[in-house]
Amino acid sequence: MLKYFSISLRVITAVVIATTTLFSQDFKTFIPKNLVKIYEKGTRSYDGKPGPNYWINHTDYKIQAEVFPKDHIVNGHAQITYYNESPDTLKQIVFRLYQDIMKKGNARDFPANEKDLTDGVKIDTLNIGGESVPFKDQSRVYRSGTNFIIRNLSKPIAPKSNINIEISWSVTIPKESRVRMGAYNDSTLCVSYWYPQVAVYDDVDGWDRINYGGDVEFYNDINNYDFEITVPKNYLVWATGVYQNLEKVVKPEIFSRYKEALESDGVVRIVGEDDLKNGTTLGGDKVTWKIKAEHVPDISFATSNGYIWDGISAIVDEKGSRVLTDAVYPPKQKAFENVAGYAKATVETLSKNLPGVPYPYPKMTVFSGDQTYGGGMEIPMMCNNGVYPTKEGQAGVTMHEIAHTYFPFFMGINERKYAWMDEGWATFFTSAQLKELEPAADEYTDNIKSVGRQMGNEWDTPAITPSVAARGPMYGFTEYPKASVSYFMLKDAIGDELFKKCLQEYINRWNGKHPLPWDFFFTFNDVSKQDLSWFWNPWYFDHGYPDLVVKDVKIKKGGATITVEKIGNVPVSIDLIATYADSTTENIHKSVSVWKTGSIEEKIELKTNKEIKNVAVNEKLVPDTDNKNNMFEVKKN
Ligand SMILES: [Zn+2]
């Protein structure tokens, strides 16, 4: 998700902390006690690879749902097969009823509009393992927050076995308090977080029971979905997955323009205003759209009878494989006219440059949601994005949400505990590559400045703090700009090429699984053949901040010796600007790795015949807490 907080935290006084002994190379990365047991059991290993005993559970869903747009209601029926790959016998099963977030009396991370409050997701029937479950019997069923827990299963789920579940439900889609989804008007809905979903059962915590309060987002297994969405005639449907019967539900001219877009290098208007006037669908008063999505963590869909549809295709590998990148939005909404093109460019740069792994899904649809407040929400193969006043803002949200394809979706990150492992990467990929979409964009400098300003404040908690405990300003800072800047510093510390190799190997090892922070740390250690704990500890485990001082510039024949002191505990690159008497400047760079031995002082030889006026920390490239000690003025003799 991309959201904006009005954070007005500022460093008023910088307190110098001299704690260098803590960061010597002997200090290894801390592993929590409960996780040591996991590594010892062999589901994970200290070299960063999934262990020989690694397992992940998964689910197949067959869903039939009908949407009643004017009432903002979706009724559904699902046949679910849940596969227990774990060595444990499961005596209970946990479902998530996300829209219980709107149930009267439930806890939320934000105030909800009263008009959206409900009595909760309505369950009509529930059958587990062939047995009808009395879901109102509290000795069997426990409903708490957004969790729906069926206890004392009459047929416990044995290791390496599966269980069939059938459930019918009805959910009201919020109209005012739209968290990531909702009804945008009486004929346009983005339906996410909408079906009873089996929670994750993993090797770390067993059943995930973290309540969905609105702040923390995904933690899902990798599943298969075969689903049907019934809507009134002339409603189009866009969803996670591949259409199975598009030719039978839309008029032939629309179908042929869709086919053209699949292979097109230019934007094709698949549905325009004239189509909306003349009607778009075939058949009677109700139309059933069939869709399949394989190997994905979740599904959503959007429907409207008033949105236009642009499509273009992106090339994702050297063989020339193409995926559809499309945008759906209200007619005449200027901000979205470039979005299909932004989506194409994003998918291509993510595939080719960073992370440099071919986009792993067959499509990406960008839906235009919030027209007032901006923001955006990732969904597998989709995003639900707001409208921005600037091109850079619109391009930025497009790239950010599409970048989430890799983290948390392709890599099954537990965002409820480790949001920096997905928001940080989405922010990093965007900061690194947004200029390719809009040359004037500069997210990088914004994030560098934000880290300089906020790191080390009371609200800045170590990234390793479980995200569910770090809400509000902590969440908005730690998981986004701070994590992104840490990845840039890591890239600088080990070099671009090795960084990319480590990142790609991390993705290669852990896609379709649930990596922990330590799987990330250990993979980078393993592939780089370096113990990077000197970097992991200050950036992810400790309180503190970065602060460099230009301490001295000693002029000598043919140049100068510049002394830089590191007084903050967090290691950053040395980026300086030398300004000469003739007003020209020179950039000086030294890698973050100069600090890996625990030293706190670095001498840099500058070769020049010019007269040096001053040397300063480049505040656009390095986060720095105290800018009063950043410049050294050379005194004339
Ligand atoms: Zn995000």
PDB file of N, CA and C in Angstrom, residues 436-501:
ATOM      1  N   GLU A 436      12.661   6.516 -15.178  1.00  0.00           N
ATOM      2  CA  GLU A 436      12.416   5.936 -16.501  1.00  0.00           C
ATOM      3  C   GLU A 436      10.990   6.208 -16.974  1.00  0.00           C
ATOM      4  N   LEU A 437      10.072   6.422 -16.001  1.00  0.00           N
ATOM      5  CA  LEU A 437       8.684   6.723 -16.359  1.00  0.00           C
ATOM      6  C   LEU A 437       8.474   8.231 -16.464  1.00  0.00           C
ATOM      7  N   GLU A 438       8.987   8.952 -15.489  1.00  0.00           N
ATOM      8  CA  GLU A 438       8.864  10.417 -15.485  1.00  0.00           C
ATOM      9  C   GLU A 438      10.211  10.997 -15.040  1.00  0.00           C
ATOM     10  N   PRO A 439      10.950  11.609 -15.960  1.00  0.00           N
ATOM     11  CA  PRO A 439      12.315  12.055 -15.661  1.00  0.00           C
ATOM     12  C   PRO A 439      12.431  13.037 -14.488  1.00  0.00           C
ATOM     13  N   ALA A 440      11.370  13.787 -14.201  1.00  0.00           N
ATOM     14  CA  ALA A 440      11.474  14.781 -13.121  1.00  0.00           C
ATOM     15  C   ALA A 440      11.264  14.171 -11.731  1.00  0.00           C
ATOM     16  N   ALA A 441      10.891  12.874 -11.675  1.00  0.00           N
ATOM     17  CA  ALA A 441      10.591  12.254 -10.374  1.00  0.00           C
ATOM     18  C   ALA A 441      11.875  12.101  -9.552  1.00  0.00           C
ATOM     19  N   ASP A 442      11.787  12.354  -8.243  1.00  0.00           N
ATOM     20  CA  ASP A 442      12.959  12.149  -7.382  1.00  0.00           C
ATOM     21  C   ASP A 442      12.540  11.660  -6.001  1.00  0.00           C
ATOM     22  N   GLU A 443      12.020  10.460  -5.973  1.00  0.00           N
ATOM     23  CA  GLU A 443      11.620   9.855  -4.701  1.00  0.00           C
ATOM     24  C   GLU A 443      12.826   9.594  -3.813  1.00  0.00           C
ATOM     25  N   TYR A 444      13.969   9.325  -4.469  1.00  0.00           N
ATOM     26  CA  TYR A 444      15.168   8.941  -3.729  1.00  0.00           C
ATOM     27  C   TYR A 444      15.577  10.032  -2.737  1.00  0.00           C
ATOM     28  N   THR A 445      15.693  11.256  -3.236  1.00  0.00           N
ATOM     29  CA  THR A 445      16.112  12.351  -2.356  1.00  0.00           C
ATOM     30  C   THR A 445      15.092  12.587  -1.250  1.00  0.00           C
ATOM     31  N   ASP A 446      13.791  12.485  -1.587  1.00  0.00           N
ATOM     32  CA  ASP A 446      12.750  12.649  -0.560  1.00  0.00           C
ATOM     33  C   ASP A 446      12.968  11.647   0.571  1.00  0.00           C
ATOM     34  N   ASN A 447      13.275  10.403   0.186  1.00  0.00           N
ATOM     35  CA  ASN A 447      13.446   9.364   1.201  1.00  0.00           C
ATOM     36  C   ASN A 447      14.723   9.550   2.012  1.00  0.00           C
ATOM     37  N   ILE A 448      15.794   9.974   1.339  1.00  0.00           N
ATOM     38  CA  ILE A 448      17.064  10.250   2.035  1.00  0.00           C
ATOM     39  C   ILE A 448      16.821  11.326   3.103  1.00  0.00           C
ATOM     40  N   LYS A 449      16.108  12.378   2.725  1.00  0.00           N
ATOM     41  CA  LYS A 449      15.866  13.480   3.664  1.00  0.00           C
ATOM     42  C   LYS A 449      14.968  13.028   4.804  1.00  0.00           C
ATOM     43  N   SER A 450      13.980  12.213   4.480  1.00  0.00           N
ATOM     44  CA  SER A 450      13.066  11.710   5.505  1.00  0.00           C
ATOM     45  C   SER A 450      13.826  10.874   6.541  1.00  0.00           C
ATOM     46  N   VAL A 451      14.768  10.065   6.069  1.00  0.00           N
ATOM     47  CA  VAL A 451      15.547   9.228   6.993  1.00  0.00           C
ATOM     48  C   VAL A 451      16.453  10.104   7.871  1.00  0.00           C
ATOM     49  N   GLY A 452      17.086  11.090   7.261  1.00  0.00           N
ATOM     50  CA  GLY A 452      17.924  12.009   8.043  1.00  0.00           C
ATOM     51  C   GLY A 452      17.132  12.711   9.130  1.00  0.00           C
ATOM     52  N   ARG A 453      15.927  13.103   8.775  1.00  0.00           N
ATOM     53  CA  ARG A 453      15.081  13.859   9.697  1.00  0.00           C
ATOM     54  C   ARG A 453      14.523  12.985  10.825  1.00  0.00           C
ATOM     55  N   GLN A 454      14.133  11.750  10.487  1.00  0.00           N
ATOM     56  CA  GLN A 454      13.339  10.974  11.444  1.00  0.00           C
ATOM     57  C   GLN A 454      14.067   9.849  12.159  1.00  0.00           C
ATOM     58  N   MET A 455      15.146   9.344  11.580  1.00  0.00           N
ATOM     59  CA  MET A 455      15.802   8.204  12.207  1.00  0.00           C
ATOM     60  C   MET A 455      16.411   8.637  13.537  1.00  0.00           C
ATOM     61  N   GLY A 456      16.197   7.837  14.571  1.00  0.00           N
ATOM     62  CA  GLY A 456      16.711   8.173  15.893  1.00  0.00           C
ATOM     63  C   GLY A 456      15.709   8.896  16.765  1.00  0.00           C
ATOM     64  N   ASN A 457      14.555   9.256  16.183  1.00  0.00           N
ATOM     65  CA  ASN A 457      13.500   9.825  17.022  1.00  0.00           C
ATOM     66  C   ASN A 457      12.838   8.724  17.837  1.00  0.00           C
ATOM     67  N   GLU A 458      12.071   9.124  18.835  1.00  0.00           N
ATOM     68  CA  GLU A 458      11.376   8.157  19.690  1.00  0.00           C
ATOM     69  C   GLU A 458      10.463   7.235  18.879  1.00  0.00           C
ATOM     70  N   TRP A 459       9.852   7.792  17.828  1.00  0.00           N
ATOM     71  CA  TRP A 459       8.903   6.994  17.042  1.00  0.00           C
ATOM     72  C   TRP A 459       9.601   6.078  16.043  1.00  0.00           C
ATOM     73  N   ASP A 460      10.922   6.178  15.959  1.00  0.00           N
ATOM     74  CA  ASP A 460      11.647   5.323  15.025  1.00  0.00           C
ATOM     75  C   ASP A 460      12.032   4.041  15.748  1.00  0.00           C
ATOM     76  N   THR A 461      11.291   2.967  15.461  1.00  0.00           N
ATOM     77  CA  THR A 461      11.598   1.690  16.111  1.00  0.00           C
ATOM     78  C   THR A 461      12.459   0.849  15.175  1.00  0.00           C
ATOM     79  N   PRO A 462      13.294  -0.039  15.728  1.00  0.00           N
ATOM     80  CA  PRO A 462      14.071  -0.920  14.846  1.00  0.00           C
ATOM     81  C   PRO A 462      13.149  -1.693  13.899  1.00  0.00           C
ATOM     82  N   ALA A 463      13.589  -1.854  12.664  1.00  0.00           N
ATOM     83  CA  ALA A 463      12.754  -2.508  11.652  1.00  0.00           C
ATOM     84  C   ALA A 463      12.302  -3.898  12.083  1.00  0.00           C
ATOM     85  N   ILE A 464      13.098  -4.562  12.906  1.00  0.00           N
ATOM     86  CA  ILE A 464      12.786  -5.939  13.288  1.00  0.00           C
ATOM     87  C   ILE A 464      11.576  -6.016  14.228  1.00  0.00           C
ATOM     88  N   THR A 465      11.128  -4.894  14.770  1.00  0.00           N
ATOM     89  CA  THR A 465       9.900  -4.874  15.578  1.00  0.00           C
ATOM     90  C   THR A 465       8.734  -5.379  14.723  1.00  0.00           C
ATOM     91  N   PRO A 466       7.969  -6.383  15.189  1.00  0.00           N
ATOM     92  CA  PRO A 466       6.845  -6.854  14.360  1.00  0.00           C
ATOM     93  C   PRO A 466       5.936  -5.690  13.939  1.00  0.00           C
ATOM     94  N   SER A 467       5.638  -5.628  12.649  1.00  0.00           N
ATOM     95  CA  SER A 467       4.924  -4.467  12.093  1.00  0.00           C
ATOM     96  C   SER A 467       3.595  -4.213  12.776  1.00  0.00           C
ATOM     97  N   VAL A 468       2.943  -5.291  13.206  1.00  0.00           N
ATOM     98  CA  VAL A 468       1.630  -5.126  13.815  1.00  0.00           C
ATOM     99  C   VAL A 468       1.725  -4.285  15.091  1.00  0.00           C
ATOM    100  N   ALA A 469       2.942  -4.241  15.682  1.00  0.00           N
ATOM    101  CA  ALA A 469       3.144  -3.430  16.884  1.00  0.00           C
ATOM    102  C   ALA A 469       3.587  -2.014  16.534  1.00  0.00           C
ATOM    103  N   ALA A 470       3.961  -1.801  15.277  1.00  0.00           N
ATOM    104  CA  ALA A 470       4.513  -0.491  14.885  1.00  0.00           C
ATOM    105  C   ALA A 470       3.541   0.211  13.952  1.00  0.00           C
ATOM    106  N   ARG A 471       2.527   0.795  14.520  1.00  0.00           N
ATOM    107  CA  ARG A 471       1.503   1.407  13.662  1.00  0.00           C
ATOM    108  C   ARG A 471       1.719   2.903  13.541  1.00  0.00           C
ATOM    109  N   GLY A 472       0.846   3.540  12.802  1.00  0.00           N
ATOM    110  CA  GLY A 472       0.866   4.997  12.682  1.00  0.00           C
ATOM    111  C   GLY A 472       2.184   5.488  12.141  1.00  0.00           C
ATOM    112  N   PRO A 473       2.768   6.542  12.765  1.00  0.00           N
ATOM    113  CA  PRO A 473       3.995   7.131  12.209  1.00  0.00           C
ATOM    114  C   PRO A 473       5.155   6.150  12.164  1.00  0.00           C
ATOM    115  N   MET A 474       5.200   5.204  13.130  1.00  0.00           N
ATOM    116  CA  MET A 474       6.286   4.223  13.122  1.00  0.00           C
ATOM    117  C   MET A 474       6.217   3.396  11.850  1.00  0.00           C
ATOM    118  N   TYR A 475       5.008   2.960  11.523  1.00  0.00           N
ATOM    119  CA  TYR A 475       4.800   2.107  10.355  1.00  0.00           C
ATOM    120  C   TYR A 475       5.162   2.860   9.076  1.00  0.00           C
ATOM    121  N   GLY A 476       4.647   4.081   8.979  1.00  0.00           N
ATOM    122  CA  GLY A 476       4.850   4.877   7.761  1.00  0.00           C
ATOM    123  C   GLY A 476       6.306   5.217   7.504  1.00  0.00           C
ATOM    124  N   PHE A 477       7.107   5.273   8.550  1.00  0.00           N
ATOM    125  CA  PHE A 477       8.520   5.603   8.369  1.00  0.00           C
ATOM    126  C   PHE A 477       9.393   4.353   8.236  1.00  0.00           C
ATOM    127  N   THR A 478       9.273   3.461   9.228  1.00  0.00           N
ATOM    128  CA  THR A 478      10.175   2.304   9.283  1.00  0.00           C
ATOM    129  C   THR A 478      10.018   1.390   8.075  1.00  0.00           C
ATOM    130  N   GLU A 479       8.776   1.124   7.696  1.00  0.00           N
ATOM    131  CA  GLU A 479       8.545   0.099   6.675  1.00  0.00           C
ATOM    132  C   GLU A 479       8.789   0.640   5.262  1.00  0.00           C
ATOM    133  N   TYR A 480       8.727   1.969   5.097  1.00  0.00           N
ATOM    134  CA  TYR A 480       8.837   2.556   3.749  1.00  0.00           C
ATOM    135  C   TYR A 480      10.208   3.226   3.524  1.00  0.00           C
ATOM    136  N   PRO A 481      10.358   4.526   3.844  1.00  0.00           N
ATOM    137  CA  PRO A 481      11.618   5.174   3.456  1.00  0.00           C
ATOM    138  C   PRO A 481      12.840   4.600   4.149  1.00  0.00           C
ATOM    139  N   LYS A 482      12.714   4.266   5.431  1.00  0.00           N
ATOM    140  CA  LYS A 482      13.911   3.767   6.133  1.00  0.00           C
ATOM    141  C   LYS A 482      14.365   2.443   5.530  1.00  0.00           C
ATOM    142  N   ALA A 483      13.398   1.535   5.272  1.00  0.00           N
ATOM    143  CA  ALA A 483      13.775   0.242   4.690  1.00  0.00           C
ATOM    144  C   ALA A 483      14.352   0.440   3.291  1.00  0.00           C
ATOM    145  N   SER A 484      13.727   1.310   2.507  1.00  0.00           N
ATOM    146  CA  SER A 484      14.216   1.541   1.142  1.00  0.00           C
ATOM    147  C   SER A 484      15.650   2.074   1.158  1.00  0.00           C
ATOM    148  N   VAL A 485      15.905   3.069   2.013  1.00  0.00           N
ATOM    149  CA  VAL A 485      17.252   3.643   2.079  1.00  0.00           C
ATOM    150  C   VAL A 485      18.250   2.583   2.565  1.00  0.00           C
ATOM    151  N   SER A 486      17.814   1.715   3.481  1.00  0.00           N
ATOM    152  CA  SER A 486      18.730   0.655   3.948  1.00  0.00           C
ATOM    153  C   SER A 486      19.145  -0.242   2.782  1.00  0.00           C
ATOM    154  N   TYR A 487      18.211  -0.516   1.850  1.00  0.00           N
ATOM    155  CA  TYR A 487      18.560  -1.361   0.699  1.00  0.00           C
ATOM    156  C   TYR A 487      19.528  -0.631  -0.246  1.00  0.00           C
ATOM    157  N   PHE A 488      19.328   0.688  -0.394  1.00  0.00           N
ATOM    158  CA  PHE A 488      20.290   1.450  -1.205  1.00  0.00           C
ATOM    159  C   PHE A 488      21.683   1.398  -0.570  1.00  0.00           C
ATOM    160  N   MET A 489      21.735   1.507   0.770  1.00  0.00           N
ATOM    161  CA  MET A 489      23.041   1.490   1.443  1.00  0.00           C
ATOM    162  C   MET A 489      23.681   0.094   1.348  1.00  0.00           C
ATOM    163  N   LEU A 490      22.838  -0.936   1.399  1.00  0.00           N
ATOM    164  CA  LEU A 490      23.338  -2.303   1.247  1.00  0.00           C
ATOM    165  C   LEU A 490      23.930  -2.486  -0.158  1.00  0.00           C
ATOM    166  N   LYS A 491      23.235  -1.950  -1.151  1.00  0.00           N
ATOM    167  CA  LYS A 491      23.697  -2.019  -2.543  1.00  0.00           C
ATOM    168  C   LYS A 491      25.062  -1.339  -2.668  1.00  0.00           C
ATOM    169  N   ASP A 492      25.182  -0.204  -2.004  1.00  0.00           N
ATOM    170  CA  ASP A 492      26.455   0.511  -2.043  1.00  0.00           C
ATOM    171  C   ASP A 492      27.545  -0.258  -1.296  1.00  0.00           C
ATOM    172  N   ALA A 493      27.151  -0.913  -0.196  1.00  0.00           N
ATOM    173  CA  ALA A 493      28.133  -1.610   0.642  1.00  0.00           C
ATOM    174  C   ALA A 493      28.766  -2.791  -0.092  1.00  0.00           C
ATOM    175  N   ILE A 494      27.955  -3.528  -0.869  1.00  0.00           N
ATOM    176  CA  ILE A 494      28.528  -4.732  -1.497  1.00  0.00           C
ATOM    177  C   ILE A 494      28.715  -4.562  -3.006  1.00  0.00           C
ATOM    178  N   GLY A 495      28.273  -3.427  -3.546  1.00  0.00           N
ATOM    179  CA  GLY A 495      28.452  -3.165  -4.982  1.00  0.00           C
ATOM    180  C   GLY A 495      27.222  -3.602  -5.769  1.00  0.00           C
ATOM    181  N   ASP A 496      26.939  -2.883  -6.858  1.00  0.00           N
ATOM    182  CA  ASP A 496      25.703  -3.102  -7.627  1.00  0.00           C
ATOM    183  C   ASP A 496      25.558  -4.534  -8.127  1.00  0.00           C
ATOM    184  N   GLU A 497      26.646  -5.060  -8.651  1.00  0.00           N
ATOM    185  CA  GLU A 497      26.561  -6.373  -9.301  1.00  0.00           C
ATOM    186  C   GLU A 497      26.296  -7.488  -8.284  1.00  0.00           C
ATOM    187  N   LEU A 498      27.051  -7.439  -7.181  1.00  0.00           N
ATOM    188  CA  LEU A 498      26.890  -8.469  -6.157  1.00  0.00           C
ATOM    189  C   LEU A 498      25.524  -8.332  -5.468  1.00  0.00           C
ATOM    190  N   PHE A 499      25.087  -7.098  -5.291  1.00  0.00           N
ATOM    191  CA  PHE A 499      23.765  -6.851  -4.695  1.00  0.00           C
ATOM    192  C   PHE A 499      22.679  -7.512  -5.543  1.00  0.00           C
ATOM    193  N   LYS A 500      22.755  -7.326  -6.852  1.00  0.00           N
ATOM    194  CA  LYS A 500      21.739  -7.888  -7.740  1.00  0.00           C
ATOM    195  C   LYS A 500      21.794  -9.422  -7.714  1.00  0.00           C
ATOM    196  N   LYS A 501      22.990  -9.935  -7.667  1.00  0.00           N
ATOM    197  CA  LYS A 501      23.159 -11.400  -7.607  1.00  0.00           C
ATOM    198  C   LYS A 501      22.526 -11.953  -6.323  1.00  0.00           C
TER     199      LYS A 501
END
